[in-house]
Amino acid sequence: MNKQKLSCILLHGWGINKSIWNNVLSRLHVFNDIDAVCLYTIAEEVKASGVEVLAEYIKNKIEKDTVIIAWSFGGLVATRIATLTDRIKGIVYIASTPCFLNRPNWNNVLDKKSILSLQCNLLKNPKDTIEYFSGLIAQSDKDTKKMLRTIRPSVAHEKYSPILFAWLNELVQIDQRKEFEALRLPTQYLLAEQDVLISPDIAKQLKQLRPQMKCEIIKNSCHVPFVHQPHETFNIIDRFISAQIR
């Protein structure tokens, strides 16, 4: 495969818009073209917000061999896309998980009570709830205030609260562990050492599903390692592309 002809799709997470990728686009020079997808726009266009619908829409737009870099909730969309087309040649998952809900033999993610509480608050006060969540995204042992200032321009508008509410239902219902385990393409996992949403301890469980997959933990980073620690994050991504995408 000619890597210079590879395309890249960037998928954002819950409560954040696609502009979260703006400051890192220059690091992705290996790709011929890059599409930072807005999942909210797609949901509005198709008048549906489920992972299945989002994945089908994006799949229909893919014309070239593509690598997906998917952050958090975007990882669910990426996995589903990869089951729908052979155009996906690799996936980089960042601070994501094939199952966001704590279940028997699957922990280190989110409690159902926490997700339902977020839904309840989203109905009462969408703007404050989305901003509260952005605080969780930015939280780390240090640099929390700096990270908050950095990601604030990318916080989703409250008008998208119905879509965000529906996505929380998806987090409760979707379990993609079997689909993730069955993927027949190169995958790279990046977790964040100080992530308060997806614990890096989940690395062992991920490796049980895909023993050959590389899973690396970005030190001194919050839930957004590609913003908090971009140098380390993109060095790992570059190595993955160079070594495994052929």
mmCIF file of C-alpha atoms in Angstrom:
data_model
loop_
_atom_site.group_PDB
_atom_site.id
_atom_site.type_symbol
_atom_site.label_atom_id
_atom_site.label_comp_id
_atom_site.label_asym_id
_atom_site.label_seq_id
_atom_site.Cartn_x
_atom_site.Cartn_y
_atom_site.Cartn_z
ATOM 1 C CA MET A 1 0.000 0.000 0.000
ATOM 2 C CA ASN A 2 1.195 3.472 -0.880
ATOM 3 C CA LYS A 3 0.972 5.253 2.466
ATOM 4 C CA GLN A 4 0.971 8.628 0.745
ATOM 5 C CA LYS A 5 -2.437 7.705 -0.660
ATOM 6 C CA LEU A 6 -3.927 6.883 2.715
ATOM 7 C CA SER A 7 -6.801 8.942 4.011
ATOM 8 C CA CYS A 8 -7.504 9.605 7.667
ATOM 9 C CA ILE A 9 -10.805 10.072 9.488
ATOM 10 C CA LEU A 10 -10.825 11.738 12.915
ATOM 11 C CA LEU A 11 -13.734 10.997 15.237
ATOM 12 C CA HIS A 12 -14.393 13.164 18.286
ATOM 13 C CA GLY A 13 -15.929 12.179 21.616
ATOM 14 C CA TRP A 14 -18.976 12.998 23.729
ATOM 15 C CA GLY A 15 -19.542 16.648 24.616
ATOM 16 C CA ILE A 16 -16.779 17.932 22.334
ATOM 17 C CA ASN A 17 -16.860 18.963 18.679
ATOM 18 C CA LYS A 18 -14.478 18.267 15.815
ATOM 19 C CA SER A 19 -12.424 21.431 16.423
ATOM 20 C CA ILE A 20 -10.653 19.509 19.190
ATOM 21 C CA TRP A 21 -8.435 18.183 16.366
ATOM 22 C CA ASN A 22 -7.530 21.587 14.881
ATOM 23 C CA ASN A 23 -4.197 22.037 16.619
ATOM 24 C CA VAL A 24 -2.934 18.543 15.777
ATOM 25 C CA LEU A 25 -3.761 18.302 12.074
ATOM 26 C CA SER A 26 -0.231 19.335 11.108
ATOM 27 C CA ARG A 27 1.127 16.270 12.927
ATOM 28 C CA LEU A 28 -0.725 13.940 10.569
ATOM 29 C CA HIS A 29 1.435 14.678 7.520
ATOM 30 C CA VAL A 30 1.673 11.007 6.565
ATOM 31 C CA PHE A 31 -1.885 11.103 5.213
ATOM 32 C CA ASN A 32 -2.930 12.321 1.782
ATOM 33 C CA ASP A 33 -6.134 13.828 3.124
ATOM 34 C CA ILE A 34 -7.734 14.184 6.552
ATOM 35 C CA ASP A 35 -11.404 14.467 7.451
ATOM 36 C CA ALA A 36 -12.282 15.616 10.957
ATOM 37 C CA VAL A 37 -15.886 14.449 11.026
ATOM 38 C CA CYS A 38 -18.622 16.290 12.922
ATOM 39 C CA LEU A 39 -20.860 13.587 14.349
ATOM 40 C CA TYR A 40 -23.472 16.145 15.408
ATOM 41 C CA THR A 41 -23.892 17.375 11.831
ATOM 42 C CA ILE A 42 -24.371 13.830 10.599
ATOM 43 C CA ALA A 43 -26.946 13.105 13.305
ATOM 44 C CA GLU A 44 -28.862 16.234 12.348
ATOM 45 C CA GLU A 45 -28.724 15.431 8.642
ATOM 46 C CA VAL A 46 -29.973 11.864 8.959
ATOM 47 C CA LYS A 47 -32.320 12.707 11.859
ATOM 48 C CA ALA A 48 -30.897 9.852 13.918
ATOM 49 C CA SER A 49 -27.988 9.657 16.322
ATOM 50 C CA GLY A 50 -27.256 5.977 16.900
ATOM 51 C CA VAL A 51 -23.773 4.537 16.409
ATOM 52 C CA GLU A 52 -25.104 2.233 13.691
ATOM 53 C CA VAL A 53 -26.528 5.135 11.668
ATOM 54 C CA LEU A 54 -23.431 7.307 12.116
ATOM 55 C CA ALA A 55 -21.158 4.462 11.021
ATOM 56 C CA GLU A 56 -23.274 3.662 7.955
ATOM 57 C CA TYR A 57 -23.256 7.306 6.873
ATOM 58 C CA ILE A 58 -19.476 7.646 7.225
ATOM 59 C CA LYS A 59 -18.870 4.301 5.523
ATOM 60 C CA ASN A 60 -20.785 5.486 2.480
ATOM 61 C CA LYS A 61 -18.449 8.490 2.165
ATOM 62 C CA ILE A 62 -15.221 6.479 2.245
ATOM 63 C CA GLU A 63 -13.662 6.129 -1.199
ATOM 64 C CA LYS A 64 -10.000 5.421 -0.380
ATOM 65 C CA ASP A 65 -8.002 3.239 1.964
ATOM 66 C CA THR A 66 -8.396 4.893 5.337
ATOM 67 C CA VAL A 67 -7.035 4.895 8.866
ATOM 68 C CA ILE A 68 -9.404 6.004 11.624
ATOM 69 C CA ILE A 69 -8.167 7.862 14.688
ATOM 70 C CA ALA A 70 -11.015 7.693 17.158
ATOM 71 C CA TRP A 71 -11.211 9.355 20.541
ATOM 72 C CA SER A 72 -13.479 8.199 23.376
ATOM 73 C CA PHE A 73 -17.098 7.746 22.151
ATOM 74 C CA GLY A 74 -15.770 7.935 18.595
ATOM 75 C CA GLY A 75 -14.185 4.534 19.134
ATOM 76 C CA LEU A 76 -17.610 2.875 19.065
ATOM 77 C CA VAL A 77 -18.309 4.477 15.690
ATOM 78 C CA ALA A 78 -14.892 3.449 14.367
ATOM 79 C CA THR A 79 -15.322 -0.206 15.293
ATOM 80 C CA ARG A 80 -18.720 -0.318 13.636
ATOM 81 C CA ILE A 81 -17.380 1.317 10.446
ATOM 82 C CA ALA A 82 -14.638 -1.297 10.264
ATOM 83 C CA THR A 83 -17.237 -4.080 10.212
ATOM 84 C CA LEU A 84 -18.992 -2.464 7.247
ATOM 85 C CA THR A 85 -16.129 -1.887 4.776
ATOM 86 C CA ASP A 86 -12.718 -3.276 3.904
ATOM 87 C CA ARG A 87 -11.459 0.245 3.169
ATOM 88 C CA ILE A 88 -10.415 0.648 6.818
ATOM 89 C CA LYS A 89 -6.749 -0.333 7.049
ATOM 90 C CA GLY A 90 -6.148 0.483 10.703
ATOM 91 C CA ILE A 91 -7.685 2.083 13.781
ATOM 92 C CA VAL A 92 -6.020 4.124 16.509
ATOM 93 C CA TYR A 93 -8.202 4.227 19.610
ATOM 94 C CA ILE A 94 -7.507 7.076 22.037
ATOM 95 C CA ALA A 95 -8.941 6.944 25.578
ATOM 96 C CA SER A 96 -11.754 4.724 24.357
ATOM 97 C CA THR A 97 -13.216 1.304 25.112
ATOM 98 C CA PRO A 98 -15.406 -1.218 23.265
ATOM 99 C CA CYS A 99 -17.754 -1.156 26.254
ATOM 100 C CA PHE A 100 -18.175 2.031 28.303
ATOM 101 C CA LEU A 101 -20.293 0.472 31.049
ATOM 102 C CA ASN A 102 -18.898 -1.465 33.988
ATOM 103 C CA ARG A 103 -20.109 -5.064 33.674
ATOM 104 C CA PRO A 104 -19.206 -8.421 35.234
ATOM 105 C CA ASN A 105 -15.548 -9.090 34.364
ATOM 106 C CA TRP A 106 -15.307 -5.669 32.733
ATOM 107 C CA ASN A 107 -14.562 -2.709 34.957
ATOM 108 C CA ASN A 108 -12.336 0.389 34.911
ATOM 109 C CA VAL A 109 -14.927 2.320 32.901
ATOM 110 C CA LEU A 110 -18.227 4.019 33.865
ATOM 111 C CA ASP A 111 -20.943 3.071 36.333
ATOM 112 C CA LYS A 112 -24.505 3.049 35.028
ATOM 113 C CA LYS A 113 -25.509 5.350 37.871
ATOM 114 C CA SER A 114 -22.998 7.983 36.714
ATOM 115 C CA ILE A 115 -24.257 7.869 33.127
ATOM 116 C CA LEU A 116 -27.899 8.135 34.181
ATOM 117 C CA SER A 117 -27.044 11.036 36.481
ATOM 118 C CA LEU A 118 -25.358 12.806 33.581
ATOM 119 C CA GLN A 119 -28.482 12.249 31.487
ATOM 120 C CA CYS A 120 -30.713 13.658 34.204
ATOM 121 C CA ASN A 121 -28.559 16.750 34.579
ATOM 122 C CA LEU A 122 -28.393 17.169 30.812
ATOM 123 C CA LEU A 123 -32.181 17.458 30.725
ATOM 124 C CA LYS A 124 -32.254 19.998 33.549
ATOM 125 C CA ASN A 125 -29.344 22.190 32.545
ATOM 126 C CA PRO A 126 -27.596 21.155 29.314
ATOM 127 C CA LYS A 127 -25.035 23.963 29.174
ATOM 128 C CA ASP A 128 -23.756 23.471 32.732
ATOM 129 C CA THR A 129 -23.740 19.695 32.344
ATOM 130 C CA ILE A 130 -21.660 19.788 29.165
ATOM 131 C CA GLU A 131 -19.239 22.227 30.824
ATOM 132 C CA TYR A 132 -19.051 19.981 33.897
ATOM 133 C CA PHE A 133 -18.150 17.060 31.674
ATOM 134 C CA SER A 134 -15.448 19.101 29.979
ATOM 135 C CA GLY A 135 -13.942 19.514 33.443
ATOM 136 C CA LEU A 136 -13.760 15.736 33.802
ATOM 137 C CA ILE A 137 -12.102 15.484 30.409
ATOM 138 C CA ALA A 138 -9.447 18.026 31.436
ATOM 139 C CA GLN A 139 -8.842 16.695 34.941
ATOM 140 C CA SER A 140 -5.323 15.555 35.831
ATOM 141 C CA ASP A 141 -2.799 15.863 38.641
ATOM 142 C CA LYS A 142 -1.658 19.158 37.179
ATOM 143 C CA ASP A 143 -2.482 21.450 34.246
ATOM 144 C CA THR A 144 -6.253 21.021 34.717
ATOM 145 C CA LYS A 145 -6.980 24.754 34.419
ATOM 146 C CA LYS A 146 -4.692 25.081 31.414
ATOM 147 C CA MET A 147 -6.343 22.112 29.720
ATOM 148 C CA LEU A 148 -9.789 23.543 30.417
ATOM 149 C CA ARG A 149 -8.830 26.750 28.670
ATOM 150 C CA THR A 150 -7.463 24.772 25.748
ATOM 151 C CA ILE A 151 -10.496 22.588 25.174
ATOM 152 C CA ARG A 152 -13.181 25.157 26.038
ATOM 153 C CA PRO A 153 -13.529 26.387 22.406
ATOM 154 C CA SER A 154 -14.288 22.790 21.391
ATOM 155 C CA VAL A 155 -17.040 22.131 23.941
ATOM 156 C CA ALA A 156 -20.267 21.106 22.217
ATOM 157 C CA HIS A 157 -23.101 23.633 22.001
ATOM 158 C CA GLU A 158 -26.087 22.979 24.233
ATOM 159 C CA LYS A 159 -28.324 22.764 21.147
ATOM 160 C CA TYR A 160 -26.877 19.281 20.649
ATOM 161 C CA SER A 161 -28.118 18.083 24.052
ATOM 162 C CA PRO A 162 -30.779 15.745 22.523
ATOM 163 C CA ILE A 163 -28.033 14.046 20.517
ATOM 164 C CA LEU A 164 -25.780 13.866 23.559
ATOM 165 C CA PHE A 165 -28.636 12.390 25.585
ATOM 166 C CA ALA A 166 -29.120 9.679 22.959
ATOM 167 C CA TRP A 167 -25.409 8.922 22.917
ATOM 168 C CA LEU A 168 -25.498 8.315 26.663
ATOM 169 C CA ASN A 169 -28.121 5.661 25.972
ATOM 170 C CA GLU A 170 -25.677 4.141 23.501
ATOM 171 C CA LEU A 171 -22.960 4.067 26.163
ATOM 172 C CA VAL A 172 -25.263 2.077 28.418
ATOM 173 C CA GLN A 173 -26.477 -0.332 25.763
ATOM 174 C CA ILE A 174 -23.539 -0.992 23.431
ATOM 175 C CA ASP A 175 -21.043 -3.744 24.110
ATOM 176 C CA GLN A 176 -18.661 -4.158 21.167
ATOM 177 C CA ARG A 177 -16.172 -6.476 22.798
ATOM 178 C CA LYS A 178 -16.903 -9.333 20.388
ATOM 179 C CA GLU A 179 -16.727 -7.058 17.342
ATOM 180 C CA PHE A 180 -13.512 -5.486 18.608
ATOM 181 C CA GLU A 181 -11.946 -8.886 19.245
ATOM 182 C CA ALA A 182 -12.899 -10.051 15.746
ATOM 183 C CA LEU A 183 -11.440 -7.079 13.847
ATOM 184 C CA ARG A 184 -9.014 -8.215 11.165
ATOM 185 C CA LEU A 185 -6.919 -5.108 10.819
ATOM 186 C CA PRO A 186 -4.083 -3.409 12.723
ATOM 187 C CA THR A 187 -5.158 -1.595 15.876
ATOM 188 C CA GLN A 188 -3.339 0.636 18.344
ATOM 189 C CA TYR A 189 -4.686 1.634 21.737
ATOM 190 C CA LEU A 190 -3.634 4.760 23.619
ATOM 191 C CA LEU A 191 -4.770 5.307 27.192
ATOM 192 C CA ALA A 192 -4.087 8.229 29.520
ATOM 193 C CA GLU A 193 -2.360 7.758 32.865
ATOM 194 C CA GLN A 194 -4.548 10.281 34.725
ATOM 195 C CA ASP A 195 -7.829 9.720 32.900
ATOM 196 C CA VAL A 196 -10.742 9.900 35.364
ATOM 197 C CA LEU A 197 -13.232 8.448 32.852
ATOM 198 C CA ILE A 198 -11.442 5.477 31.261
ATOM 199 C CA SER A 199 -8.921 4.049 33.686
ATOM 200 C CA PRO A 200 -5.609 2.978 32.126
ATOM 201 C CA ASP A 201 -6.014 -0.226 34.139
ATOM 202 C CA ILE A 202 -8.344 -1.375 31.380
ATOM 203 C CA ALA A 203 -5.240 -2.115 29.290
ATOM 204 C CA LYS A 204 -5.069 -5.672 30.663
ATOM 205 C CA GLN A 205 -8.659 -6.362 29.671
ATOM 206 C CA LEU A 206 -8.110 -4.932 26.192
ATOM 207 C CA LYS A 207 -5.035 -7.094 25.713
ATOM 208 C CA GLN A 208 -7.057 -10.164 26.639
ATOM 209 C CA LEU A 209 -9.350 -9.393 23.706
ATOM 210 C CA ARG A 210 -6.514 -8.615 21.276
ATOM 211 C CA PRO A 211 -3.249 -10.094 22.605
ATOM 212 C CA GLN A 212 -1.196 -8.914 19.609
ATOM 213 C CA MET A 213 -2.382 -5.311 19.851
ATOM 214 C CA LYS A 214 -0.109 -2.621 21.186
ATOM 215 C CA CYS A 215 -1.662 -0.718 24.059
ATOM 216 C CA GLU A 216 0.331 2.178 25.454
ATOM 217 C CA ILE A 217 -0.307 4.552 28.339
ATOM 218 C CA ILE A 218 0.487 8.236 27.893
ATOM 219 C CA LYS A 219 2.047 9.484 31.107
ATOM 220 C CA ASN A 220 0.920 12.665 32.867
ATOM 221 C CA SER A 221 -2.133 12.969 30.658
ATOM 222 C CA CYS A 222 -5.851 13.507 31.099
ATOM 223 C CA HIS A 223 -8.635 12.059 28.911
ATOM 224 C CA VAL A 224 -7.369 14.041 25.893
ATOM 225 C CA PRO A 225 -3.756 12.859 25.473
ATOM 226 C CA PHE A 226 -3.489 14.133 21.894
ATOM 227 C CA VAL A 227 -3.985 17.638 23.300
ATOM 228 C CA HIS A 228 -2.335 17.243 26.693
ATOM 229 C CA GLN A 229 0.717 15.278 25.527
ATOM 230 C CA PRO A 230 0.694 15.638 21.713
ATOM 231 C CA HIS A 231 4.392 14.873 21.131
ATOM 232 C CA GLU A 232 4.259 11.461 22.781
ATOM 233 C CA THR A 233 0.838 10.668 21.366
ATOM 234 C CA PHE A 234 1.733 11.341 17.743
ATOM 235 C CA ASN A 235 5.121 9.671 17.992
ATOM 236 C CA ILE A 236 3.264 6.480 18.898
ATOM 237 C CA ILE A 237 0.772 6.987 16.079
ATOM 238 C CA ASP A 238 3.602 7.582 13.592
ATOM 239 C CA ARG A 239 5.319 4.373 14.682
ATOM 240 C CA PHE A 240 2.073 2.446 14.352
ATOM 241 C CA ILE A 241 1.444 3.745 10.817
ATOM 242 C CA SER A 242 5.026 3.073 9.764
ATOM 243 C CA ALA A 243 5.193 -0.454 11.186
ATOM 244 C CA GLN A 244 1.706 -1.876 10.682
ATOM 245 C CA ILE A 245 -0.092 -0.128 7.833
ATOM 246 C CA ARG A 246 1.031 -1.734 4.618
#
